[in-house]
Tab-separated table of C-alpha atoms in Angstrom:
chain	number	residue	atom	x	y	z
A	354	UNK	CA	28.701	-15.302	14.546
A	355	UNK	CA	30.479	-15.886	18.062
A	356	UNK	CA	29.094	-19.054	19.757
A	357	UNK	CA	28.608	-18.742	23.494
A	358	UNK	CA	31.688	-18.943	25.746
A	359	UNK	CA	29.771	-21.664	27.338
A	360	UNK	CA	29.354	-23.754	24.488
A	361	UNK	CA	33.345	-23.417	23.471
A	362	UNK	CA	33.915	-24.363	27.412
A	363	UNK	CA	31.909	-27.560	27.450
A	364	UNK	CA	33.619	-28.215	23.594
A	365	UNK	CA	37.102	-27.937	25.234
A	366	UNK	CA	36.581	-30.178	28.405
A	367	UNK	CA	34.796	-32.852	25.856
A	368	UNK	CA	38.282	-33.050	23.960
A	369	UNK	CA	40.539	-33.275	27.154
A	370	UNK	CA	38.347	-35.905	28.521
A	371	UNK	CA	38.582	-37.816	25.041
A	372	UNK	CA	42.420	-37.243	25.142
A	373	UNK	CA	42.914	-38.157	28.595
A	374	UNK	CA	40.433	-40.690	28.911
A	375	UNK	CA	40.445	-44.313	28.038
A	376	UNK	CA	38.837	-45.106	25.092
A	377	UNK	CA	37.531	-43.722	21.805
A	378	UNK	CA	34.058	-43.165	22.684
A	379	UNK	CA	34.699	-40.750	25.547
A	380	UNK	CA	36.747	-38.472	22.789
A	381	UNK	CA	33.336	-38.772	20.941
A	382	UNK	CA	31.341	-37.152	23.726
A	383	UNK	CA	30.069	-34.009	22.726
A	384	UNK	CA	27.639	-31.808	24.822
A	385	UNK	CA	27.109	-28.395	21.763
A	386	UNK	CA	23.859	-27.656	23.094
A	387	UNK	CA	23.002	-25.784	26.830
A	388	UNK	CA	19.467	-26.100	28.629
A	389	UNK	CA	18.225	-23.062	30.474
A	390	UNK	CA	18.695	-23.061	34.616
A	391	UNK	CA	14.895	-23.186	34.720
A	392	UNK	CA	13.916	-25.262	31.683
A	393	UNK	CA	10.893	-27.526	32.614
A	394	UNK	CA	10.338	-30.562	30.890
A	395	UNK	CA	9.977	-31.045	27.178
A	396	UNK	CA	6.529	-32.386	26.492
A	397	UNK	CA	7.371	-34.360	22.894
A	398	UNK	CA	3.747	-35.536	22.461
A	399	UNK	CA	2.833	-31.277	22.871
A	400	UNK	CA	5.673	-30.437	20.432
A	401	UNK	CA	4.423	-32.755	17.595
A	402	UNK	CA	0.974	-31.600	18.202
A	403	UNK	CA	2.279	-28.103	17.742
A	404	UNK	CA	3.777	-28.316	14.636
A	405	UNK	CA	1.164	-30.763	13.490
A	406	UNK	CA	-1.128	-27.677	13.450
A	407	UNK	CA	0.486	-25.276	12.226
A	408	UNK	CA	1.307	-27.128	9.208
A	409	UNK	CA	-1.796	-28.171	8.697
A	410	UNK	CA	-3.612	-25.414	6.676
A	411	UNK	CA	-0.321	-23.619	6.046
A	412	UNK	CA	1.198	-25.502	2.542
A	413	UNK	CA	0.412	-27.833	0.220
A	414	UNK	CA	1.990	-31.108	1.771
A	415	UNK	CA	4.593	-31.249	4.704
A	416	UNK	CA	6.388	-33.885	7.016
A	417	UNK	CA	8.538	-33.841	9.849
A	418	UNK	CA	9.998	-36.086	12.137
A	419	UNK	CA	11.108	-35.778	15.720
A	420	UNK	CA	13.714	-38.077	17.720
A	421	UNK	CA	15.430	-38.137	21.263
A	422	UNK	CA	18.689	-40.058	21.587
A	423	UNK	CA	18.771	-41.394	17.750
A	424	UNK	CA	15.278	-42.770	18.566
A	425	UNK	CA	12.323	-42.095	16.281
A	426	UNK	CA	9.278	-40.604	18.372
A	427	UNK	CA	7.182	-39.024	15.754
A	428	UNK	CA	6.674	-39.559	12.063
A	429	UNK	CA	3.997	-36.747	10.872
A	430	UNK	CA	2.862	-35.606	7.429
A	431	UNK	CA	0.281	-34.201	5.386
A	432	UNK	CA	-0.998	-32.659	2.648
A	433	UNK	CA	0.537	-33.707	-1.638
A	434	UNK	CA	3.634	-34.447	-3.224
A	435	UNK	CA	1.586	-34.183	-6.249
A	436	UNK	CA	-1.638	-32.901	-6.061
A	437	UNK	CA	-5.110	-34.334	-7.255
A	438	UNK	CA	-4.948	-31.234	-10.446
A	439	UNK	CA	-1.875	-33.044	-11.813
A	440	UNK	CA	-2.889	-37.028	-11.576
A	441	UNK	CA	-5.029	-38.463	-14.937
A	442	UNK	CA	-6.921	-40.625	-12.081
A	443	UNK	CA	-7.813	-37.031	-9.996
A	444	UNK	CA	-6.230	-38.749	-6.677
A	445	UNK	CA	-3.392	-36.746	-5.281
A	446	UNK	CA	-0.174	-38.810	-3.776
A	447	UNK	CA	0.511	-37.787	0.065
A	448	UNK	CA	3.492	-35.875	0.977
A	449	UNK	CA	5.432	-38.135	3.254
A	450	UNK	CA	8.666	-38.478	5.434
A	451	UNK	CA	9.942	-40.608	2.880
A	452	UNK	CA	9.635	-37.642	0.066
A	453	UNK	CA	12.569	-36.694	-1.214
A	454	UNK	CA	12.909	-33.022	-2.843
A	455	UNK	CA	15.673	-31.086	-3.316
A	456	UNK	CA	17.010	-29.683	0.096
A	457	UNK	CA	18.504	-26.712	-1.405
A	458	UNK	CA	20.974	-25.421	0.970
A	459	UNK	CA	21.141	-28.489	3.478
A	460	UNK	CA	23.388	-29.619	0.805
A	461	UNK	CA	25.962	-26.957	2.072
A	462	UNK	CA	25.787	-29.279	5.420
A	463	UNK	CA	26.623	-32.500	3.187
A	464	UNK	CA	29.669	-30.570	1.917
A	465	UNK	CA	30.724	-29.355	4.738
A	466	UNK	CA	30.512	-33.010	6.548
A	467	UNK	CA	32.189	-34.317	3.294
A	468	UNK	CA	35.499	-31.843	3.931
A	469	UNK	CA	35.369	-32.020	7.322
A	470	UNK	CA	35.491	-36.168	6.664
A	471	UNK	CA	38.629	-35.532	4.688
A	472	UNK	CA	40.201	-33.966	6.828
A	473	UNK	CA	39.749	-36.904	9.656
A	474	UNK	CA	40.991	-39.353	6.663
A	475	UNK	CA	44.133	-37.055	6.222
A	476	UNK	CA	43.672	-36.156	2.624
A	477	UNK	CA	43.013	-32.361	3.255
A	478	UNK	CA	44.006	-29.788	5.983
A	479	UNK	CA	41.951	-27.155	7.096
A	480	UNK	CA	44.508	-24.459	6.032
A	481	UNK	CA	45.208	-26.180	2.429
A	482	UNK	CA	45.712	-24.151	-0.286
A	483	UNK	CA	42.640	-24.538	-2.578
A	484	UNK	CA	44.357	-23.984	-5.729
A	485	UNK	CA	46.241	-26.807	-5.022
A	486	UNK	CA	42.803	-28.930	-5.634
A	487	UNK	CA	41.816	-26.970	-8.727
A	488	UNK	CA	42.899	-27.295	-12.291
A	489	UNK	CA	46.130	-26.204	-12.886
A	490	UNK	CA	45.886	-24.855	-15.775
A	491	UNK	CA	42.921	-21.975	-14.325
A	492	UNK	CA	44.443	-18.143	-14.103
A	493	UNK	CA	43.075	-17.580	-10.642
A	494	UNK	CA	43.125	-14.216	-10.023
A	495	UNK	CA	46.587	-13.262	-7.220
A	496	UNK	CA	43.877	-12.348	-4.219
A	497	UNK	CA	43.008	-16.213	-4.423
A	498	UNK	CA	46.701	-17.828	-4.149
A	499	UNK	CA	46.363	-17.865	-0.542
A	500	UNK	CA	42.584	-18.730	-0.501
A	501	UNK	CA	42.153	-21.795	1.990
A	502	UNK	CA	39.552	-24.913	2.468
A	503	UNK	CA	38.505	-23.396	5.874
A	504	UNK	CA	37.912	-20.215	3.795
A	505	UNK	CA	35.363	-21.556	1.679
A	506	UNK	CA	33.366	-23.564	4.500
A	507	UNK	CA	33.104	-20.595	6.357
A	508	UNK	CA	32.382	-18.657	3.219
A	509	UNK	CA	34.569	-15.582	3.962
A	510	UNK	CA	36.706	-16.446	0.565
A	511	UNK	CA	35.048	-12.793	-1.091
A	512	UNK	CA	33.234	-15.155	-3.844
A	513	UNK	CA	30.311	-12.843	-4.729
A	514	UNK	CA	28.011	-14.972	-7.343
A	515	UNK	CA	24.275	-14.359	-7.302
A	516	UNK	CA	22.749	-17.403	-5.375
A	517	UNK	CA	21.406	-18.967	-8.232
A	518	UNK	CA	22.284	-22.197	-10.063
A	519	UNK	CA	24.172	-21.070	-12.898
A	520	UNK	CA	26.900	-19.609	-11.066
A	521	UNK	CA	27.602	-22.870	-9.365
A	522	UNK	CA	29.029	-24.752	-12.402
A	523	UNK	CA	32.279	-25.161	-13.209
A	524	UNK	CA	32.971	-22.224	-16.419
A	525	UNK	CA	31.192	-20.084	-13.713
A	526	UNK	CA	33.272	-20.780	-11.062
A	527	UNK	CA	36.294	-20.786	-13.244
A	528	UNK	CA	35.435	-16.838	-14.250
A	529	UNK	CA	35.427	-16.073	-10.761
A	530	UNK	CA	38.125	-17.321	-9.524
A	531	UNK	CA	39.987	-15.432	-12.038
A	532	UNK	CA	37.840	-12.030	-11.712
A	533	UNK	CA	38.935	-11.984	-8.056
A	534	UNK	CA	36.963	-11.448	-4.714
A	535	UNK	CA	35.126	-8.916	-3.726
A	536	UNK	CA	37.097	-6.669	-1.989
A	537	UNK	CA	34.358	-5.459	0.582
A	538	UNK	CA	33.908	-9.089	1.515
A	539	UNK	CA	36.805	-11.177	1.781
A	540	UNK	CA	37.531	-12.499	4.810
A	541	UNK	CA	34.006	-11.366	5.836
A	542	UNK	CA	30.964	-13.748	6.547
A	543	UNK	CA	29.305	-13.309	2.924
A	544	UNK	CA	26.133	-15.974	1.932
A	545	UNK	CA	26.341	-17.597	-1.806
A	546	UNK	CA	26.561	-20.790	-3.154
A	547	UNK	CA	29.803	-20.557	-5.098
A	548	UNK	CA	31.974	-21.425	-2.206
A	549	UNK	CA	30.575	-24.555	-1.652
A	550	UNK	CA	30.170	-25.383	-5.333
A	551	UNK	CA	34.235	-25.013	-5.376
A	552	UNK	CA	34.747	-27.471	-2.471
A	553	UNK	CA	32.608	-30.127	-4.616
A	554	UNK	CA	35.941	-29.208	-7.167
A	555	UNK	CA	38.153	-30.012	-3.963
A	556	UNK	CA	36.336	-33.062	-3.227
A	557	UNK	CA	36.685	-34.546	-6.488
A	558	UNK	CA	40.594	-34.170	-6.846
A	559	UNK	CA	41.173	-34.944	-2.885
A	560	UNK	CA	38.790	-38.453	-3.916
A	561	UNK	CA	41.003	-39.345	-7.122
A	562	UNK	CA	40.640	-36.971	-9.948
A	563	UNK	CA	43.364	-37.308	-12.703
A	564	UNK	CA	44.085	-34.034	-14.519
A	565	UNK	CA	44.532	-34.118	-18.256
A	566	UNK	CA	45.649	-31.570	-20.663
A	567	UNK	CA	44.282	-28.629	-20.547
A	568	UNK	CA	41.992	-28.886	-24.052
A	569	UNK	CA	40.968	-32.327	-22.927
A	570	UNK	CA	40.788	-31.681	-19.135
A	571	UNK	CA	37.903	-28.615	-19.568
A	572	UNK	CA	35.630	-31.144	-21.287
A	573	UNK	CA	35.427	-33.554	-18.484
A	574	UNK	CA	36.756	-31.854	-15.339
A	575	UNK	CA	33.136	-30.465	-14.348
A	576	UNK	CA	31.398	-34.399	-14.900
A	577	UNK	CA	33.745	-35.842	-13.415
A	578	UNK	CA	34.435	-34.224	-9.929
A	579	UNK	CA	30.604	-34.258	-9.563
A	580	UNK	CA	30.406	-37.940	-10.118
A	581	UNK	CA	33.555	-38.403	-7.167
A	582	UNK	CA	31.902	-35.709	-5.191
A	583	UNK	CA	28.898	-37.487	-5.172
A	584	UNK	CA	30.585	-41.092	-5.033
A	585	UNK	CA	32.499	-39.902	-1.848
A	586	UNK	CA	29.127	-38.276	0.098
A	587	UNK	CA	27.245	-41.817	-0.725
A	588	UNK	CA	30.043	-43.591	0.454
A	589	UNK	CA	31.467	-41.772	3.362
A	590	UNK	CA	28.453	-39.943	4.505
A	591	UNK	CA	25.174	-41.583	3.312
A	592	UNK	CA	26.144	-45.105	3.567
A	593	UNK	CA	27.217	-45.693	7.471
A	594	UNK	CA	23.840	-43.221	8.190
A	595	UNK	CA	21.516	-45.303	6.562
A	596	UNK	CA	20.533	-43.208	3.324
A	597	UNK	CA	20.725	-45.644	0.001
A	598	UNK	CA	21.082	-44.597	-3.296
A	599	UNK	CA	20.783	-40.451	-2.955
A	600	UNK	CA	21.961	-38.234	-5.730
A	601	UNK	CA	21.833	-34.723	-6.924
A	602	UNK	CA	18.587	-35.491	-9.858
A	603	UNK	CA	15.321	-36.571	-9.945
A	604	UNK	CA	15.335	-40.931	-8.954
A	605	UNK	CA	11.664	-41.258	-7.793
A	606	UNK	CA	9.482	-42.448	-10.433
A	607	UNK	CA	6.799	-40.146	-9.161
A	608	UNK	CA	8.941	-37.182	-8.258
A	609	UNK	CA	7.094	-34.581	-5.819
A	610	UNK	CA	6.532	-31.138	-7.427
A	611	UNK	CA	6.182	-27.697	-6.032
A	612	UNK	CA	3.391	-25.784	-6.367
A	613	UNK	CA	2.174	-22.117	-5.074
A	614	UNK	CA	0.897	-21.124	-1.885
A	615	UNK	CA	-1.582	-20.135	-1.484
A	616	UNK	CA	-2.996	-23.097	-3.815
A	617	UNK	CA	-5.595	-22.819	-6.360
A	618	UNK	CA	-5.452	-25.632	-8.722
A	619	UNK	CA	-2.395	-24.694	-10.252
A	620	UNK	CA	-0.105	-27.005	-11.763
A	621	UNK	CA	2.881	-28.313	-10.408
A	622	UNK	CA	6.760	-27.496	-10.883
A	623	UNK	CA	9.347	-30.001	-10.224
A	624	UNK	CA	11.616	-29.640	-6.603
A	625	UNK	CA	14.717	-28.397	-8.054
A	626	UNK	CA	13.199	-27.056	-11.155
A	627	UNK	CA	15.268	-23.584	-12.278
A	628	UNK	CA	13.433	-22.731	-15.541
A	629	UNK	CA	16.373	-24.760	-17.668
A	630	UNK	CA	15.129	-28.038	-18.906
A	631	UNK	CA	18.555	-28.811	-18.897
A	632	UNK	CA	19.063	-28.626	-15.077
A	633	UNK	CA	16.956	-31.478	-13.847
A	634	UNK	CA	19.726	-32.672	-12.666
A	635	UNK	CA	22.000	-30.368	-10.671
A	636	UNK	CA	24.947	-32.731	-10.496
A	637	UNK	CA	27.403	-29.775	-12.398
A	638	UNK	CA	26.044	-27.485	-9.669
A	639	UNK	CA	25.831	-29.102	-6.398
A	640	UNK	CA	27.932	-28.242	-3.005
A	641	UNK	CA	25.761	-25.453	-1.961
A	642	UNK	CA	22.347	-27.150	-2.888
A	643	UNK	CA	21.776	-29.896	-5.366
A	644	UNK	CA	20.902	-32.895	-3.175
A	645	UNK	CA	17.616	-35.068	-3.130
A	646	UNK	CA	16.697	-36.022	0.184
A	647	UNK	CA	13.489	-36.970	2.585
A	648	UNK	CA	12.937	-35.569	6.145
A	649	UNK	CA	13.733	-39.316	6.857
A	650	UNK	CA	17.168	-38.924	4.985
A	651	UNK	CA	17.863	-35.744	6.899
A	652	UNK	CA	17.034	-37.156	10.174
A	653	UNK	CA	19.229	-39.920	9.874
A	654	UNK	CA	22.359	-37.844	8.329
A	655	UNK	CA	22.118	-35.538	11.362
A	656	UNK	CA	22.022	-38.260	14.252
A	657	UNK	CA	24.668	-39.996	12.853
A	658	UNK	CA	26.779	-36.847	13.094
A	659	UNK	CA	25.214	-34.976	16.119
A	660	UNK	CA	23.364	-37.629	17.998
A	661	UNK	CA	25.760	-41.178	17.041
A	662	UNK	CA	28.723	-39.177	16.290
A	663	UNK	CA	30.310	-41.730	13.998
A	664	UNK	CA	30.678	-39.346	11.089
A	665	UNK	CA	33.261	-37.097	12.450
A	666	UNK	CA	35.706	-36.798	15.100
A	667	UNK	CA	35.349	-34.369	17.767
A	668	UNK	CA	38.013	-32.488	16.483
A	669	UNK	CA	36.613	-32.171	13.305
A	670	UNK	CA	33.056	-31.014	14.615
A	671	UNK	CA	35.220	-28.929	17.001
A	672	UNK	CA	36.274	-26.930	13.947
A	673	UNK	CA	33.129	-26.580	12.243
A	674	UNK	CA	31.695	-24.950	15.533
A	675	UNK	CA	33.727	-22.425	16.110
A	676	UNK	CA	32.751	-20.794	12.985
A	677	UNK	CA	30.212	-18.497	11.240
A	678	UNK	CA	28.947	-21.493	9.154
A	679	UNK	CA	27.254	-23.784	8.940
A	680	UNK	CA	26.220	-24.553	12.178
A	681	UNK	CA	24.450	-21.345	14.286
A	682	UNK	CA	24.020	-22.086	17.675
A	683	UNK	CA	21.041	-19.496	18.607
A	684	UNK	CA	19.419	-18.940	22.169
A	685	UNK	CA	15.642	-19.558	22.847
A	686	UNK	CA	13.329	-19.615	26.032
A	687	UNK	CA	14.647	-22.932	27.152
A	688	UNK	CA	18.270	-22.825	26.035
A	689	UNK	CA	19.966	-23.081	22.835
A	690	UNK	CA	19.713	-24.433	19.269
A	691	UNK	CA	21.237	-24.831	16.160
A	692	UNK	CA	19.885	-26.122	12.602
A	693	UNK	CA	20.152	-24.907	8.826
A	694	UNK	CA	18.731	-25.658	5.867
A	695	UNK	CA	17.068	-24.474	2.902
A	696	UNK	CA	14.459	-22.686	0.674
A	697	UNK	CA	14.134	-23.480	-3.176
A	698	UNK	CA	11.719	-21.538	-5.197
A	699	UNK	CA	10.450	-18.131	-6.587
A	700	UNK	CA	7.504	-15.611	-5.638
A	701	UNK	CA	4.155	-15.768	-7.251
A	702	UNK	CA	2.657	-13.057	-9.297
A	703	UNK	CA	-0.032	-12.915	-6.387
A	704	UNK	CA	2.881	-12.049	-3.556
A	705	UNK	CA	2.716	-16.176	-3.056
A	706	UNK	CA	5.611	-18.436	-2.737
A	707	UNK	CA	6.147	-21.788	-5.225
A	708	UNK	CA	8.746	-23.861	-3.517
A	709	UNK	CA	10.347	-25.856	-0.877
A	710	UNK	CA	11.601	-25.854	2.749
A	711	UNK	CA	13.796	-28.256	4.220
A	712	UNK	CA	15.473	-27.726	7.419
A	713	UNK	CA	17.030	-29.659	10.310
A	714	UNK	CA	17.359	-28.321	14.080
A	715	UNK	CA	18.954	-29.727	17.280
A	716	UNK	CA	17.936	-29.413	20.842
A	717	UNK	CA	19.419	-30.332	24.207
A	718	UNK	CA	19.202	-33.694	25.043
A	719	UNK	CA	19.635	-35.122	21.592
A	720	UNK	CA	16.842	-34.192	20.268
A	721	UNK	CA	16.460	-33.945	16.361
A	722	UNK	CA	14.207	-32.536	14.127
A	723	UNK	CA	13.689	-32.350	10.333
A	724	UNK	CA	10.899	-30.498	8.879
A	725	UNK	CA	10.178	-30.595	4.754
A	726	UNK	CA	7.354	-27.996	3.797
A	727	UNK	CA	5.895	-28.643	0.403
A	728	UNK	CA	5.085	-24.583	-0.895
A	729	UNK	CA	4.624	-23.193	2.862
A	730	UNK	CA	4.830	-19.586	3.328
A	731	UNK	CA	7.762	-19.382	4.932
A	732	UNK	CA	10.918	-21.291	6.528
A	733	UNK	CA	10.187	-23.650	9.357
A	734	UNK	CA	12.713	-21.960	11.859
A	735	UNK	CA	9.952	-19.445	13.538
A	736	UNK	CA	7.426	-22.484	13.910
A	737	UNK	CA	9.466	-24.893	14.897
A	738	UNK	CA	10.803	-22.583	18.106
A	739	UNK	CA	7.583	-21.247	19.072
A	740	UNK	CA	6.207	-25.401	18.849
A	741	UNK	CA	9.200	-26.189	21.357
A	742	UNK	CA	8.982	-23.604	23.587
A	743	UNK	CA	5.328	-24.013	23.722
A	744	UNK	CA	6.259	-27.553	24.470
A	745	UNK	CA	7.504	-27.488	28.173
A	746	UNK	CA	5.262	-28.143	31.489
C-alpha cells in the first residue's frame, strides 16, 4: 500500500533535521501521523466512554487502554478471562489490562521491531541475503538465492503456506523454501505467517547460533533459534519498554481461555490453543504470531517505539514505513491512523466466533491505543474508528 506523499514528506524533513541538527534526539523526531485541516478537539474522556460501550455486551471479557504522550489516561476492562462455568468455586476471574493471551499476529510487529533492531546494531542489512542466515546445508529452491530480509518483512518473498501454525515450524519452512515461491506472488504483497516464522530463523543465527553438522544440526536448529529469538526480543525489545518475563507459552498460573460468542455456558479453550496438545507452547512457531502479551504489554511496546522512540532509529522506522507491512497508515474523518494486530480462533458451529483480538492503533498527537477482546465478534479496527471519530467537539 502507498503511504501518503504527505506522510513520506514530513518522514524526510524529520531525518534532515536529525542529520543537520545538533543532537540525537532531534534525529529521533518523528511526526508519521497527519490531523485533518478541520479536526476539532479529541474528547479522551468521550473516546473511552465509546469503546467502553460497545464492548460492553459485545464479548466475553475485554480491556483496553488509552494514552497521550506515553501517559496512561484510561485503563478499562470487563467481562472473564475465565468464566464462572469453568471455576470449582462458580466465581469467574475478570478480564483485565494485565491479561495476557496470545496476540496472534501483533507478534509479526515484535519481529519486525526485532530485524529492524538488528539492523541499527549492524548485524543485518536490509538487502541481506537470507540464505546466508539459514542452514547451510537446506536445498533452497534457485527462485530463493536472491530472496532478501526486506523481502520477508514486507512479505512479498512468494512464501504461500496456509496461515496456520503448522506451517510455521522449522521442517515446514524447510519444505518450502525448497518447493519454491509462488510464482503469481513473488514480489507481490501476499499475507501468511511463514515469512515471519523464517526471520525468527534469521534472528537466531544473526543473535549467535552455531551450526553443526547437518545430522546433528536438524535436531536442535528449530529449539534453538527460538530460544535466541526469543532471548533477543526480551532483551532488546521487552526489557528497555518495560515488559518482564514474556514468552511465546502459557506463564500465568491462571491462564485466560477463549470461549464462543455468543456465550452460553460453554467451556473454555486456551488463547493460543490449535487443537495439538502439543502446541501449548508456540515457541517452534513464533515470528508471525506466538507471543503472550496484555493490552498493558502492548501499550508499552508501542510507546516506546512510536511515542519514546528509543527502540529504533529513525532510519530504521523510516524503512519500515515506506512499505506494505506492517505498519498501514489509513485515512479517517479526522486524519490518519495506523495499527495492526491480530485474530486467533475458529468459527462456531452456530456461525459464532471462539477466539481472540488484540490490536494496537496510533493517532495524531501521540496517542496510543491497545484493545484485547476476549471472543468478540469481530476485530476492534471498525469500533475503535467510529469511538474516535465520535470523539471530537
Amino acid at each position: 500500500m502507498q503511504q501518503p506523499h504527505s506522510f513520506l514528506k514530513k518522514i524526510t524533513i524529520a531525518i534532515l533535521i536529525g542529520l543537520c541538527g545538533t543532537g540525537a534526539l532531534q534525529a529521533q523526531h518523528l511526526n508519521y501521523l497527519n490531523t485533518s485541516k478541520e479536526a476539532k478537539t479529541l474528547d479522551l474522556k468521550k473516546f473511552s466512554a465509546h469503546l467502553s460501550n460497545t464492548y460492553r455486551d459485545s464479548s466475553v471479557g475485554w480491556a483496553y487502554t488509552i494514552w497521550k504522550k506515553g501517559k496512561l489516561r484510561y485503563d478499562q476492562s470487563g467481562g472473564f478471562k475465565i468464566t464462572p462455568a469453568d471455576r470449582l468455586n462458580k466465581e469467574g476471574l475478570p478480564f483485565l489490562s494485565s491479561t495476557r493471551i496470545h496476540v496472534a499476529s501483533m507478534s509479526k510487529t515484535v519481529t519486525a521491531f526485532a530485524i529492524a533492531q538488528l539492523v541499527d546494531q549492524q548485524k543485518l542489512k536490509w538487502d541481506d541475503r537470507v540464505k546466508t542466515y539459514l542452514p547451510a546445508y537446506w536445498n533452497l529452491h534457485p527462485d530463493f538465492e536472491n530472496l532478501t530480509i526486506l523481502d520477508l518483512v514486507a512479505m512479498r518473498s512468494g512464501l504461500d503456506g496456509p496461515l496456520d501454525a503448522l506451517s510455521s515450524s522449522t521442517a515446514s519452512l524447510k519444505r518450502l523454501m525448497e518447493k519454491g515461491p509462488n510464482p503469481e506472488k513473488r514480489g507481490k504483497f501476499n499475507y501468511q505467517n511463514t515469512s515471519y516464522g523464517l526471520l525468527r530463523i534469521v534472528i537466531g543465527y544473526a543473535t549467535g547460533y552455531k551450526e553443526l553438522q547437518p545430522a546433528a544440526d536438524s535436531l536442535v536448529v528449530g529449539t534453538v533459534t527460538a530460544n535466541l529469538y526469543k532471548t533477543f526480543v526480551n532483551q532488546s525489545l521487552f526489557k528497555p519498554a518495560g515488559i518482564h518475563a514474556a514468552d511465546c507459552s502459557i506463564t500465568d498460573l491462571e491462564p485466560a481461555f477463549q470461549y464462543p460468542f455468543p456465550y452460553a455456558n460453554e467451556p473454555g479453550e486456551l488463547t493460543g490453543w490449535t487443537g495439538q496438545s502439543n502446541l501449548n507452547d508456540l515457541s517452534e512457531y513464533a515470528g508471525g504470531f506466538g507471543w503472550y502479551l496484555s493490552s498493558m504489554d502492548a501499550a508499552k511496546l508501542i510507546n516506546a517505539a512510536f511515542v519514546d522512540k528509543k527502540l529504533l532509529s529513525t532510519n530504521a522506522l523510516t524503512t519500515l514505513f515506506k512499505l506494505d507491512y506492517p505498519f498501514k497508515i489509513r485515512k479517517n474523518a479526522y486524519g490518519e491512523h495506523f495499527g495492526s494486530g491480530g485474530d486467533w480462533g475458529h468459527p462456531t458451529q452456530n456461525n459464532g466466533w471462539r477466539g481472540i483480538h488484540a490490536y494496537y492503533y496510533c493517532f495524531p498527537e501521540d496517542i496510543v491505543v491497545t484493545v484485547f477482546v476476549n471472543s468478540g465478534d469481530s476485530s476492534p479496527t471498525v469500533r475503535v474508528i467510529r469511538a474516535y471519530e465520535q470523539a471530537f467537539k
